[in-house]
Short mmCIF file of C-alpha atoms and ligand atoms in Angstrom, two decimals:
data_model
loop_
_atom_site.label_atom_id
_atom_site.label_comp_id
_atom_site.label_asym_id
_atom_site.label_seq_id
_atom_site.Cartn_x
_atom_site.Cartn_y
_atom_site.Cartn_z
CA MET A 90 13.50 23.46 31.23
CA GLN A 91 11.14 22.44 33.96
CA ASP A 92 8.61 24.81 33.03
CA LEU A 93 8.76 23.78 29.33
CA LEU A 94 8.48 20.00 30.53
CA SER A 95 5.45 20.77 32.66
CA LEU A 96 4.04 22.83 29.87
CA ILE A 97 4.36 19.95 27.50
CA PHE A 98 2.24 17.62 29.84
CA GLU A 99 -0.51 20.26 30.30
CA PRO A 100 -3.47 18.54 28.71
CA TYR A 101 -4.09 21.42 26.23
CA VAL A 102 -0.68 21.18 24.71
CA PHE A 103 -0.26 17.43 25.21
CA VAL A 104 -3.37 16.37 23.38
CA PRO A 105 -2.98 18.35 20.13
CA LEU A 106 0.79 17.79 19.76
CA ILE A 107 1.58 14.64 21.25
CA PHE A 108 -1.26 12.12 21.88
CA PRO A 109 -3.55 11.70 19.97
CA GLY A 110 -2.35 14.53 18.08
CA ILE A 111 0.41 15.14 15.60
CA THR A 112 3.36 13.27 17.07
CA VAL A 113 1.72 10.04 17.57
CA ALA A 114 -0.27 10.31 14.18
CA PHE A 115 3.05 10.88 12.69
CA LEU A 116 4.75 7.99 14.18
CA LEU A 117 1.61 5.79 13.36
CA LEU A 118 1.73 6.83 9.70
CA LEU A 119 5.54 5.55 9.57
CA VAL A 120 4.42 2.19 11.04
CA ILE A 121 1.02 1.58 9.34
CA ILE A 122 1.98 2.08 5.85
CA TRP A 123 4.80 -0.15 6.17
CA LEU A 124 2.51 -2.64 8.00
CA GLU A 125 -0.10 -2.39 5.16
CA ARG A 126 2.56 -3.23 2.46
CA LYS A 127 3.73 -6.08 4.60
CA MET A 128 0.52 -7.57 5.24
CA ALA A 129 -0.49 -7.30 1.51
CA ALA A 130 2.87 -8.97 0.90
CA LYS A 131 2.15 -11.75 3.29
CA VAL A 132 -1.21 -12.53 1.83
CA GLN A 133 0.33 -12.46 -1.72
CA LEU A 134 2.99 -14.75 -0.59
CA ARG A 135 5.71 -12.24 -1.03
CA TYR A 136 7.97 -10.38 1.42
CA GLY A 137 7.22 -6.48 0.88
CA PRO A 138 9.45 -4.19 2.05
CA LEU A 139 12.55 -5.86 3.25
CA TYR A 140 15.84 -4.37 2.33
CA VAL A 141 15.77 -1.11 4.61
CA LEU A 142 16.95 -2.59 7.82
CA LYS A 143 16.85 -6.12 7.14
CA PRO A 144 16.85 -7.60 10.48
CA LEU A 145 13.65 -5.93 11.22
CA GLY A 146 11.94 -6.80 7.92
CA GLY A 147 12.36 -3.48 6.56
CA ALA A 148 10.55 -1.55 9.34
CA ILE A 149 12.12 1.83 8.65
CA GLN A 150 11.08 1.54 5.05
CA MET A 151 8.70 4.38 5.58
CA VAL A 152 11.52 6.64 7.10
CA ALA A 153 13.33 6.22 3.74
CA ASP A 154 10.31 7.05 1.77
CA LEU A 155 9.75 10.21 3.86
CA LEU A 156 13.37 11.23 3.17
CA ARG A 157 12.81 10.84 -0.57
CA TYR A 158 9.48 12.69 -0.30
CA LEU A 159 11.42 15.59 1.41
CA PHE A 160 14.31 15.74 -0.92
CA GLN A 161 12.20 15.14 -4.10
CA GLU A 162 11.43 18.51 -5.94
CA PRO A 163 7.73 19.18 -5.77
CA ILE A 164 6.70 20.07 -9.37
CA ILE A 165 4.04 22.70 -9.61
CA PRO A 166 2.68 22.37 -13.21
CA LYS A 167 2.09 25.73 -15.22
CA THR A 168 -1.55 25.47 -15.68
CA VAL A 169 -2.56 24.67 -12.23
CA ASP A 170 -4.32 27.25 -9.66
CA LYS A 171 -1.17 27.76 -7.75
CA LEU A 172 -2.41 29.18 -4.26
CA ALA A 173 -5.09 26.35 -4.21
CA PHE A 174 -2.57 23.72 -5.49
CA ILE A 175 0.10 24.51 -2.88
CA LEU A 176 -2.22 25.24 0.16
CA THR A 177 -4.64 22.29 -0.26
CA PRO A 178 -2.27 19.45 0.74
CA ALA A 179 -1.41 21.30 4.12
CA LEU A 180 -5.04 22.33 4.82
CA LEU A 181 -6.07 18.53 3.90
CA PHE A 182 -3.56 17.01 6.47
CA GLY A 183 -4.30 19.66 8.97
CA MET A 184 -8.00 19.35 8.67
CA ALA A 185 -7.60 15.36 8.98
CA TYR A 186 -5.66 15.69 12.14
CA LEU A 187 -7.57 18.72 13.76
CA PRO A 188 -10.32 16.43 15.14
CA THR A 189 -7.70 14.88 17.76
CA VAL A 190 -8.22 17.94 19.79
CA ALA A 191 -11.57 17.12 20.93
CA ILE A 192 -10.84 13.65 21.60
CA PRO A 193 -10.37 12.79 25.48
CA VAL A 194 -7.52 10.35 26.83
CA SER A 195 -8.76 9.50 29.90
CA PRO A 196 -11.56 10.48 32.07
CA THR A 197 -9.65 13.45 33.38
CA PHE A 198 -7.09 14.10 30.58
CA TYR A 199 -8.37 16.10 27.57
CA ALA A 200 -7.55 19.37 25.95
CA PHE A 201 -11.04 20.67 26.64
CA ARG A 202 -14.32 19.28 27.68
CA SER A 203 -17.47 20.01 25.90
CA ASP A 204 -20.92 18.67 25.81
CA LEU A 205 -20.94 18.40 22.26
CA SER A 206 -17.20 16.69 21.45
CA LEU A 207 -18.56 14.02 19.52
CA LEU A 208 -20.30 16.48 17.16
CA ILE A 209 -16.93 18.53 16.95
CA VAL A 210 -15.01 15.55 16.07
CA LEU A 211 -17.67 14.62 13.47
CA ALA A 212 -17.82 17.94 12.10
CA LEU A 213 -14.21 18.54 11.80
CA SER A 214 -13.60 15.12 10.24
CA THR A 215 -16.06 16.20 7.17
CA LEU A 216 -14.05 19.41 6.30
CA ALA A 217 -11.11 17.40 4.81
CA PRO A 218 -12.97 15.99 1.70
CA ILE A 219 -13.56 19.37 0.53
CA PHE A 220 -9.87 20.15 0.03
CA THR A 221 -9.89 16.75 -2.08
CA VAL A 222 -12.59 18.19 -4.20
CA VAL A 223 -10.69 21.46 -4.37
CA MET A 224 -7.46 19.87 -5.11
CA GLY A 225 -9.02 17.88 -8.13
CA TRP A 226 -10.22 21.34 -9.43
CA ALA A 227 -7.08 23.18 -8.87
CA SER A 228 -4.83 20.71 -10.61
CA ASN A 229 -6.12 21.29 -13.92
CA ASN A 230 -5.89 17.80 -15.06
CA LYS A 231 -8.72 15.50 -15.96
CA PHE A 232 -7.73 12.66 -13.80
CA SER A 233 -7.58 14.86 -10.82
CA LEU A 234 -10.94 16.20 -11.80
CA ILE A 235 -12.53 12.78 -12.08
CA GLY A 236 -10.84 11.91 -8.65
CA GLY A 237 -12.18 15.06 -7.15
CA VAL A 238 -15.71 14.33 -8.35
CA ARG A 239 -15.48 10.78 -7.31
CA GLU A 240 -14.58 11.92 -3.86
CA GLY A 241 -17.58 14.26 -3.71
CA TYR A 242 -19.90 11.23 -4.85
CA ILE A 243 -18.35 9.00 -1.99
CA VAL A 244 -18.75 11.75 0.56
CA VAL A 245 -22.61 12.30 -0.08
CA SER A 246 -22.92 8.50 0.14
CA TYR A 247 -20.79 7.78 3.48
CA GLU A 248 -21.41 10.82 5.63
CA ILE A 249 -25.17 10.70 6.28
CA PRO A 250 -25.22 7.05 7.63
CA MET A 251 -21.83 7.39 9.30
CA PHE A 252 -23.27 10.48 11.33
CA LEU A 253 -26.47 8.50 11.93
CA SER A 254 -24.66 5.55 13.35
CA ALA A 255 -22.58 7.45 15.52
CA LEU A 256 -25.23 9.34 16.97
CA SER A 257 -27.16 6.22 17.44
CA MET A 258 -24.67 5.86 20.26
CA ALA A 259 -25.16 9.20 21.72
CA VAL A 260 -29.06 8.36 21.99
CA LEU A 261 -28.21 5.17 23.41
CA TYR A 262 -25.66 7.06 26.33
CA GLY A 263 -27.55 9.96 26.47
CA SER A 264 -24.78 12.21 25.91
CA LEU A 265 -22.83 13.85 23.12
CA ASP A 266 -19.69 14.05 25.34
CA LEU A 267 -17.24 11.48 24.46
CA VAL A 268 -15.92 11.38 28.10
CA ASP A 269 -19.34 10.48 29.32
CA ILE A 270 -19.70 8.04 26.71
CA ALA A 271 -16.59 6.03 27.22
CA GLU A 272 -17.53 6.32 31.00
CA ALA A 273 -20.93 4.76 30.30
CA GLN A 274 -19.30 1.90 29.05
CA LYS A 275 -17.38 0.46 32.35
CA GLY A 276 -19.48 -2.44 31.97
CA LEU A 277 -20.63 -3.72 28.87
CA TRP A 278 -19.15 -2.05 25.42
CA GLY A 279 -21.09 -0.39 22.90
CA ILE A 280 -20.37 -2.99 20.30
CA PHE A 281 -22.40 -5.48 22.19
CA LEU A 282 -25.32 -3.05 22.96
CA ASN A 283 -25.64 -2.03 19.18
CA PRO A 284 -23.77 -4.30 16.79
CA VAL A 285 -25.61 -2.83 13.96
CA ALA A 286 -24.34 0.82 14.50
CA ALA A 287 -20.72 -0.66 14.95
CA ILE A 288 -20.66 -2.69 12.00
CA THR A 289 -22.31 0.24 9.61
CA MET A 290 -19.75 2.72 11.09
CA LEU A 291 -16.95 0.53 10.64
CA VAL A 292 -17.53 0.07 7.21
CA LEU A 293 -18.21 3.54 6.51
CA MET A 294 -15.01 4.58 8.19
CA TYR A 295 -12.92 2.57 5.64
CA MET A 296 -15.23 3.98 3.09
CA SER A 297 -14.39 7.70 3.99
CA THR A 298 -10.64 6.96 4.17
CA SER A 299 -10.46 5.32 0.94
CA LYS A 300 -9.36 2.11 2.09
CA PHE A 301 -9.93 -0.90 0.10
CA PRO A 302 -12.45 -1.97 -1.25
CA PHE A 303 -13.52 1.71 -1.49
CA GLU A 304 -10.30 3.02 -2.66
CA ILE A 305 -12.36 4.67 -5.41
CA PRO A 306 -11.36 8.38 -5.50
CA GLU A 307 -7.47 7.37 -5.98
CA ALA A 308 -8.06 4.23 -8.04
CA GLU A 309 -4.61 3.97 -9.26
CA SER A 310 -5.27 1.55 -12.29
CA GLU A 311 -8.01 3.69 -13.43
CA ILE A 312 -7.49 7.47 -13.07
CA VAL A 313 -3.65 7.50 -11.90
CA ALA A 314 -3.79 8.75 -8.37
CA GLY A 315 -7.12 10.68 -8.59
CA ALA A 316 -7.18 14.06 -7.08
CA TYR A 317 -3.57 13.61 -6.21
CA THR A 318 -2.01 12.78 -9.73
CA GLU A 319 -0.06 16.30 -10.11
CA TYR A 320 1.35 16.11 -6.77
CA SER A 321 5.07 15.26 -6.21
CA GLY A 322 7.49 15.34 -3.25
CA ILE A 323 6.47 16.25 0.17
CA LEU A 324 3.11 17.56 -0.98
CA TYR A 325 2.29 14.26 -2.25
CA GLY A 326 3.43 13.11 1.28
CA LEU A 327 1.00 14.91 3.09
CA VAL A 328 -1.97 14.13 0.89
CA MET A 329 -1.30 10.41 1.26
CA GLY A 330 -0.91 10.79 4.78
CA ALA A 331 -4.23 12.71 5.19
CA SER A 332 -6.29 9.72 4.59
CA TYR A 333 -4.30 7.60 7.12
CA VAL A 334 -4.48 10.38 9.76
CA LYS A 335 -8.17 10.53 9.17
CA LEU A 336 -8.60 6.83 9.65
CA TYR A 337 -6.53 7.14 12.79
CA VAL A 338 -8.95 10.00 14.19
CA LEU A 339 -12.07 7.85 13.24
CA SER A 340 -10.55 4.90 14.62
CA LEU A 341 -10.08 6.77 17.94
CA VAL A 342 -13.81 7.87 17.95
CA PHE A 343 -14.92 4.18 17.18
CA SER A 344 -13.02 2.95 20.14
CA ILE A 345 -14.30 5.41 22.44
CA LEU A 346 -18.11 4.92 20.95
CA PHE A 347 -18.03 0.97 20.74
CA LEU A 348 -15.18 -0.37 22.34
CA GLY A 349 -15.26 1.19 25.77
CA GLY A 350 -12.59 3.85 25.19
CA TRP A 351 -9.86 3.49 28.02
CA ASN A 352 -12.10 0.88 29.70
CA PRO A 353 -11.42 -1.53 31.31
CA VAL A 354 -8.77 0.49 33.32
CA PRO A 355 -8.49 -0.17 37.11
CA GLY A 356 -9.85 2.56 39.32
CA PHE A 357 -6.72 3.67 40.80
CA MET A 358 -5.01 4.26 37.60
CA ALA A 359 -8.02 6.18 36.10
CA ASN A 360 -6.25 9.49 37.08
CA ASP A 361 -3.14 8.94 35.23
CA PRO A 362 -3.46 9.19 31.60
CA LEU A 363 -0.93 6.92 30.73
CA LEU A 364 -2.74 3.43 30.95
CA PRO A 365 -6.08 4.81 29.56
CA GLY A 366 -4.23 6.35 26.54
CA VAL A 367 -2.37 3.16 25.74
CA LEU A 368 -5.39 1.30 25.85
CA LEU A 369 -7.35 3.67 23.71
CA PHE A 370 -4.23 3.77 21.35
CA ILE A 371 -4.17 -0.13 21.10
CA LYS A 372 -7.90 -0.24 20.24
CA ALA A 373 -7.74 2.38 17.73
CA PHE A 374 -4.57 0.58 16.34
CA ILE A 375 -6.39 -2.69 15.91
CA ILE A 376 -9.26 -0.95 13.93
CA ILE A 377 -6.52 0.69 11.63
CA VAL A 378 -4.62 -2.61 10.92
CA ILE A 379 -7.90 -4.19 10.02
CA GLY A 380 -8.52 -1.42 7.54
CA ALA A 381 -4.90 -1.94 6.35
CA PHE A 382 -5.50 -5.81 6.01
CA LEU A 383 -8.71 -5.19 3.73
CA ARG A 384 -6.13 -4.02 1.00
CA ALA A 385 -4.98 -7.35 0.49
CA VAL A 386 -8.25 -9.11 0.04
CA TYR A 387 -10.65 -6.87 -1.74
CA PRO A 388 -10.46 -5.61 -5.24
CA ARG A 389 -11.88 -2.27 -5.67
CA PHE A 390 -15.89 -1.41 -5.95
CA ARG A 391 -17.05 0.55 -8.82
CA ILE A 392 -18.48 3.90 -7.81
CA ASP A 393 -21.89 2.84 -8.41
CA GLN A 394 -21.45 -0.27 -6.16
CA ALA A 395 -20.31 1.92 -3.33
CA MET A 396 -22.90 4.34 -3.73
CA ASP A 397 -25.48 1.47 -3.94
CA LEU A 398 -23.92 0.10 -0.53
CA GLY A 399 -24.08 3.63 0.96
CA TRP A 400 -27.69 4.49 0.14
CA LYS A 401 -29.32 1.34 -0.10
CA THR A 402 -27.68 -0.87 2.81
CA LEU A 403 -25.80 1.29 5.34
CA LEU A 404 -28.21 4.11 5.36
CA PRO A 405 -31.23 1.87 6.10
CA LEU A 406 -28.96 -0.09 8.72
CA SER A 407 -27.89 3.16 10.44
CA ILE A 408 -31.51 4.13 10.68
CA ILE A 409 -32.23 0.90 12.15
CA SER A 410 -29.27 1.30 14.37
CA ILE A 411 -31.07 4.44 15.85
CA PHE A 412 -34.17 2.32 16.43
CA ILE A 413 -32.14 -0.09 18.47
CA SER A 414 -30.63 2.46 20.57
CA LEU A 415 -34.05 4.06 21.10
CA ALA A 416 -35.66 0.64 22.10
CA GLU A 417 -32.67 -0.20 24.44
CA VAL A 418 -33.13 3.15 25.88
CA MET A 419 -36.92 2.70 26.47
CA ILE A 420 -36.45 -0.77 27.77
CA MET A 421 -33.38 -0.14 30.32
CA GLY A 422 -34.24 3.39 30.98
CA GLY A 423 -30.99 4.43 29.68
CA ALA A 424 -27.75 2.75 29.71
CA MET B 586 -29.25 -12.67 -1.02
CA ALA B 587 -27.67 -10.38 1.70
CA VAL B 588 -26.78 -13.35 4.12
CA GLU B 589 -25.20 -15.07 1.18
CA ARG B 590 -23.27 -11.96 0.26
CA THR B 591 -22.15 -11.44 3.91
CA ILE B 592 -20.92 -15.22 4.04
CA ARG B 593 -18.89 -14.79 1.08
CA HIS B 594 -17.38 -11.53 2.38
CA ILE B 595 -16.25 -13.38 5.74
CA LYS B 596 -14.95 -16.27 3.73
CA ALA B 597 -12.69 -13.91 1.63
CA LEU B 598 -11.51 -12.26 4.87
CA ALA B 599 -10.72 -15.60 6.33
CA THR B 600 -8.96 -16.73 3.56
CA GLY B 601 -6.80 -13.65 3.63
CA ALA B 602 -6.22 -14.13 7.15
CA LYS B 603 -5.26 -17.77 6.56
CA TYR B 604 -2.59 -16.87 4.12
CA MET B 605 -1.35 -13.78 6.43
CA LEU B 606 -0.82 -16.20 9.35
CA GLY B 607 0.84 -18.75 7.32
CA GLY B 608 4.38 -18.45 6.83
CA HIS B 609 4.75 -19.30 3.34
CA ARG B 610 6.28 -17.15 0.67
CA LEU B 611 7.09 -17.72 -3.20
CA THR B 612 9.90 -14.99 -3.43
CA LEU B 613 13.16 -16.32 -4.64
CA MET B 614 15.91 -14.35 -2.63
CA TYR B 615 17.81 -13.63 -5.65
CA PRO B 616 20.86 -12.77 -5.23
CA ASP B 617 21.30 -14.54 -2.02
CA ASP B 618 19.66 -17.42 -3.68
CA VAL B 619 20.39 -18.21 -7.15
CA GLN B 620 18.19 -20.64 -9.08
CA GLU B 621 19.62 -23.79 -10.76
CA PHE B 622 17.83 -24.30 -13.95
CA PRO B 623 16.61 -27.42 -15.72
CA ASP B 624 17.96 -28.79 -18.94
CA GLY B 625 16.68 -27.06 -22.10
CA TYR B 626 16.32 -23.70 -20.13
CA ARG B 627 16.41 -20.62 -22.30
CA GLY B 628 19.19 -18.23 -20.96
CA MET B 629 21.49 -16.04 -22.47
CA ILE B 630 22.84 -17.27 -25.66
CA GLU B 631 26.58 -18.71 -26.67
CA TYR B 632 27.71 -18.12 -30.26
CA ASP B 633 30.06 -20.39 -31.80
CA TRP B 634 32.25 -18.32 -34.11
CA ASN B 635 33.90 -21.17 -36.05
CA THR B 636 31.07 -23.13 -37.06
CA CYS B 637 28.67 -20.34 -38.27
CA ILE B 638 28.44 -20.12 -41.84
CA LYS B 639 27.03 -16.58 -41.82
CA CYS B 640 23.50 -17.19 -43.46
CA GLY B 641 21.85 -14.79 -41.52
CA LEU B 642 18.71 -16.84 -40.85
CA CYS B 643 19.02 -16.05 -37.13
CA ALA B 644 18.74 -12.47 -37.72
CA MET B 645 15.96 -12.94 -40.18
CA VAL B 646 13.85 -15.23 -37.72
CA CYS B 647 14.27 -12.98 -34.65
CA PRO B 648 10.60 -11.61 -33.86
CA ALA B 649 12.23 -8.89 -31.59
CA ASP B 650 14.64 -7.65 -33.80
CA ALA B 651 17.42 -8.55 -31.04
CA MET B 652 19.61 -10.56 -33.46
CA LYS B 653 21.15 -8.57 -36.14
CA MET B 654 23.65 -9.06 -38.81
CA TYR B 655 26.84 -6.92 -38.05
CA VAL B 656 29.76 -6.15 -40.48
CA SER B 657 32.72 -7.98 -39.00
CA LYS B 658 35.52 -5.50 -39.46
CA GLU B 659 38.67 -7.67 -39.81
CA GLU B 660 37.20 -10.25 -41.74
CA SER B 661 35.92 -7.81 -44.12
CA GLU B 662 39.14 -6.18 -44.68
CA GLU B 663 41.02 -9.44 -45.10
CA GLY B 664 38.63 -10.74 -47.69
CA LYS B 665 37.93 -7.37 -49.42
CA ARG B 666 34.16 -7.76 -49.37
CA PRO B 667 31.74 -7.37 -46.41
CA VAL B 668 31.41 -10.33 -44.13
CA ARG B 669 28.36 -10.16 -41.83
CA ARG B 670 28.12 -12.05 -38.49
CA PRO B 671 25.39 -12.03 -35.88
CA GLY B 672 25.33 -9.97 -32.73
CA ILE B 673 22.53 -9.63 -30.02
CA ASN B 674 20.86 -7.11 -28.21
CA TYR B 675 19.60 -8.20 -24.70
CA THR B 676 17.49 -4.94 -24.29
CA ARG B 677 15.38 -6.49 -27.01
CA CYS B 678 15.76 -10.30 -26.75
CA ILE B 679 12.62 -12.17 -25.50
CA PHE B 680 14.44 -15.57 -25.27
CA CYS B 681 11.95 -17.10 -27.33
CA GLY B 682 14.60 -19.44 -28.93
CA PHE B 683 13.75 -19.16 -32.61
CA CYS B 684 17.41 -18.36 -33.41
CA VAL B 685 18.61 -21.17 -31.81
CA ASP B 686 16.23 -23.37 -33.50
CA ILE B 687 16.63 -22.12 -36.95
CA CYS B 688 20.34 -22.02 -37.06
CA PRO B 689 21.62 -24.78 -39.74
CA THR B 690 24.77 -25.54 -37.99
CA ASN B 691 23.83 -25.16 -34.24
CA SER B 692 26.25 -22.39 -33.76
CA LEU B 693 23.95 -20.67 -31.35
CA LYS B 694 23.23 -22.26 -28.13
CA PHE B 695 21.39 -21.26 -24.89
CA THR B 696 23.10 -21.38 -21.60
CA LYS B 697 21.60 -21.69 -18.26
CA VAL B 698 22.79 -18.15 -17.19
CA HIS B 699 19.89 -15.57 -17.11
CA ASP B 700 21.48 -12.76 -15.11
CA VAL B 701 20.58 -10.22 -17.47
CA ALA B 702 21.50 -7.15 -15.47
CA PHE B 703 23.86 -4.46 -16.76
CA TYR B 704 25.02 -1.17 -15.49
CA THR B 705 24.95 0.61 -18.91
CA PHE B 706 22.58 0.46 -21.98
CA GLU B 707 25.58 -0.26 -24.41
CA GLU B 708 26.83 -3.15 -22.19
CA GLN B 709 23.72 -4.96 -23.22
CA ILE B 710 24.44 -5.05 -26.83
CA PHE B 711 26.65 -8.00 -27.97
CA PRO B 712 28.26 -7.43 -31.38
CA PRO B 713 29.85 -10.43 -32.93
CA GLU B 714 33.14 -9.82 -31.41
CA LYS B 715 31.71 -9.81 -28.02
CA PHE B 716 29.32 -12.46 -28.55
CA ARG B 717 31.70 -14.92 -29.44
CA GLU B 718 33.45 -14.38 -26.13
CA GLY B 719 30.66 -16.22 -24.60
CA VAL B 720 28.17 -15.14 -21.69
CA PRO B 721 29.55 -13.00 -18.98
CA LYS B 722 29.82 -14.87 -15.82
CA PRO B 723 27.40 -13.29 -13.23
CA GLN B 724 29.10 -11.59 -10.32
CA TYR B 725 27.79 -11.73 -6.74
CA ASP B 726 28.96 -10.07 -3.81
CA LYS B 727 28.97 -13.07 -1.86
CA LYS B 728 28.73 -16.82 -2.86
CA PRO B 729 25.23 -17.35 -3.43
CA ARG B 730 23.09 -20.62 -2.31
CA ARG B 731 21.99 -22.75 -5.30
CA VAL B 732 18.52 -23.78 -5.03
CA ARG B 733 16.11 -25.68 -7.35
CA ALA B 734 12.33 -24.66 -7.63
CA ILE B 735 10.14 -27.80 -6.78
CA LEU B 736 6.26 -27.76 -7.65
CA ASP B 737 4.49 -28.63 -4.50
CA GLU B 738 0.92 -29.52 -4.53
CA ARG B 739 -0.11 -27.67 -1.52
CA ARG B 740 2.42 -24.91 -1.20
CA GLY B 741 2.87 -23.95 -5.04
CA ILE B 742 6.66 -23.47 -5.42
CA ARG B 743 9.24 -24.49 -2.97
CA TYR B 744 13.13 -23.81 -3.40
CA GLU B 745 15.44 -26.51 -2.34
CA PRO B 746 19.07 -26.14 -1.99
CA VAL B 747 21.24 -28.33 -4.41
CA GLU B 748 24.66 -29.20 -3.45
S1 SF4 C 909 15.90 -15.69 -28.63
FE1 SF4 C 909 14.32 -15.02 -29.85
S2 SF4 C 909 14.30 -12.87 -29.32
FE2 SF4 C 909 16.15 -13.49 -28.65
S3 SF4 C 909 17.77 -13.08 -30.34
FE3 SF4 C 909 17.00 -15.42 -30.51
S4 SF4 C 909 15.21 -15.08 -31.84
FE4 SF4 C 909 15.77 -13.07 -31.21
S1 SF4 C 910 24.49 -18.14 -35.98
FE1 SF4 C 910 23.59 -19.68 -37.42
S2 SF4 C 910 21.83 -18.92 -38.20
FE2 SF4 C 910 23.22 -17.23 -37.53
S3 SF4 C 910 24.23 -16.60 -39.18
FE3 SF4 C 910 25.58 -18.12 -38.15
S4 SF4 C 910 24.97 -20.24 -38.94
FE4 SF4 C 910 23.31 -18.92 -39.75
#
């Protein structure tokens, strides 16, 4: 028993399984979807979910929804490509959460430390959209196909600028190691050093996770549920959760790149992963909540408007942000 | 251009935030609160068996095919010829009020009950014999608070309790 406990608190088990890994991601999922619906309801002068545990404003609505997804029969249409159809939700969800392994929790607590951890996170996070496209193709349904193709369009317009703005921070701190990057922000946070990169990355994060106003691949009122149209039961639960998990991962990266990661944390607590972990989570949570709030304010962009924004506005901005970083490095001789 | 657009985005977000933080909601918490309706409200319809002259105008005018003439069994057997009386189907009725307006003897009247919720499909169809018994009294688990909707310049709709 003792051994088991100490094993769980080993970083290489704790990080993928508890925080920032699957457990916290899962709990977050239950909270954030409820919060998203609640916030949208408040903006629209409604109550939102209420009757599941009324004293807390329907806080466990998502638990009820999860139970429903679990016990609902997942219908697999006759004409789909069975293997791809069944495997993609699991792979999509898995790929969405996989990058958490490379995210450090504190200066000393991480599953593994690599000089390239920023690159690893970004590279792993790009794998998930492929499965959405596969899903669209495997479902053998025109709405799914359109959704998959839309996802493909969106991917090409957000991925390059998102990487450029993330990498501009790497240029600024002279490192691709997330631990180094966070430690370099003991004083001034990255968002103040390079606000252009921060804003670009923020918008692109929401774009990459289909938050409003970029909820284009799923566009309920146009193409049913996009690539997810044919899914039901727990398979649908997985694909729906995947984009939230991806947002969670990117928010963690965003907090480390721009919001100082676990800083400011008093020196004597830095070796204990608890406080840094909580700080990091709170920052990421705020970013996610902002993303959820957008739903209440924005309608959906047309696909050409979103691509327009990606290629004509955000790509130049992300290139500018690299130059800002370079200029700062030249002036200050490296932050 | 870009600046103007950015300002508009910020304004939109600010408006959203304002509404989110303001505590107002328009929801009527039915069935805890039940709305008290004004006079002339078009709710479920009452039928007066005795004054009806069986002219069939109500069934004819109904745009939703909700009001229909049914053969009234007992009367037909008594009179040895088919006697038809109106019945209503609440799955179809749109509460337009044409039937009430057209009835030459005012045998149809609106009530202020609008709790058109039933357990089964069949329950929602009111043939003449059931129609004459009047509108079913709504059942609530606990006594609801009666409220009245007030139009408020600033807040939209407000619900005020009535004694
Ligand atoms: S209120 Fe209108 S829809 Fe309803 S029964 Fe009368 S005529 Fe038909
Ligand atoms: S309810 Fe009125 S309109 Fe309808 S049949 Fe009777 S008298 Fe005629």
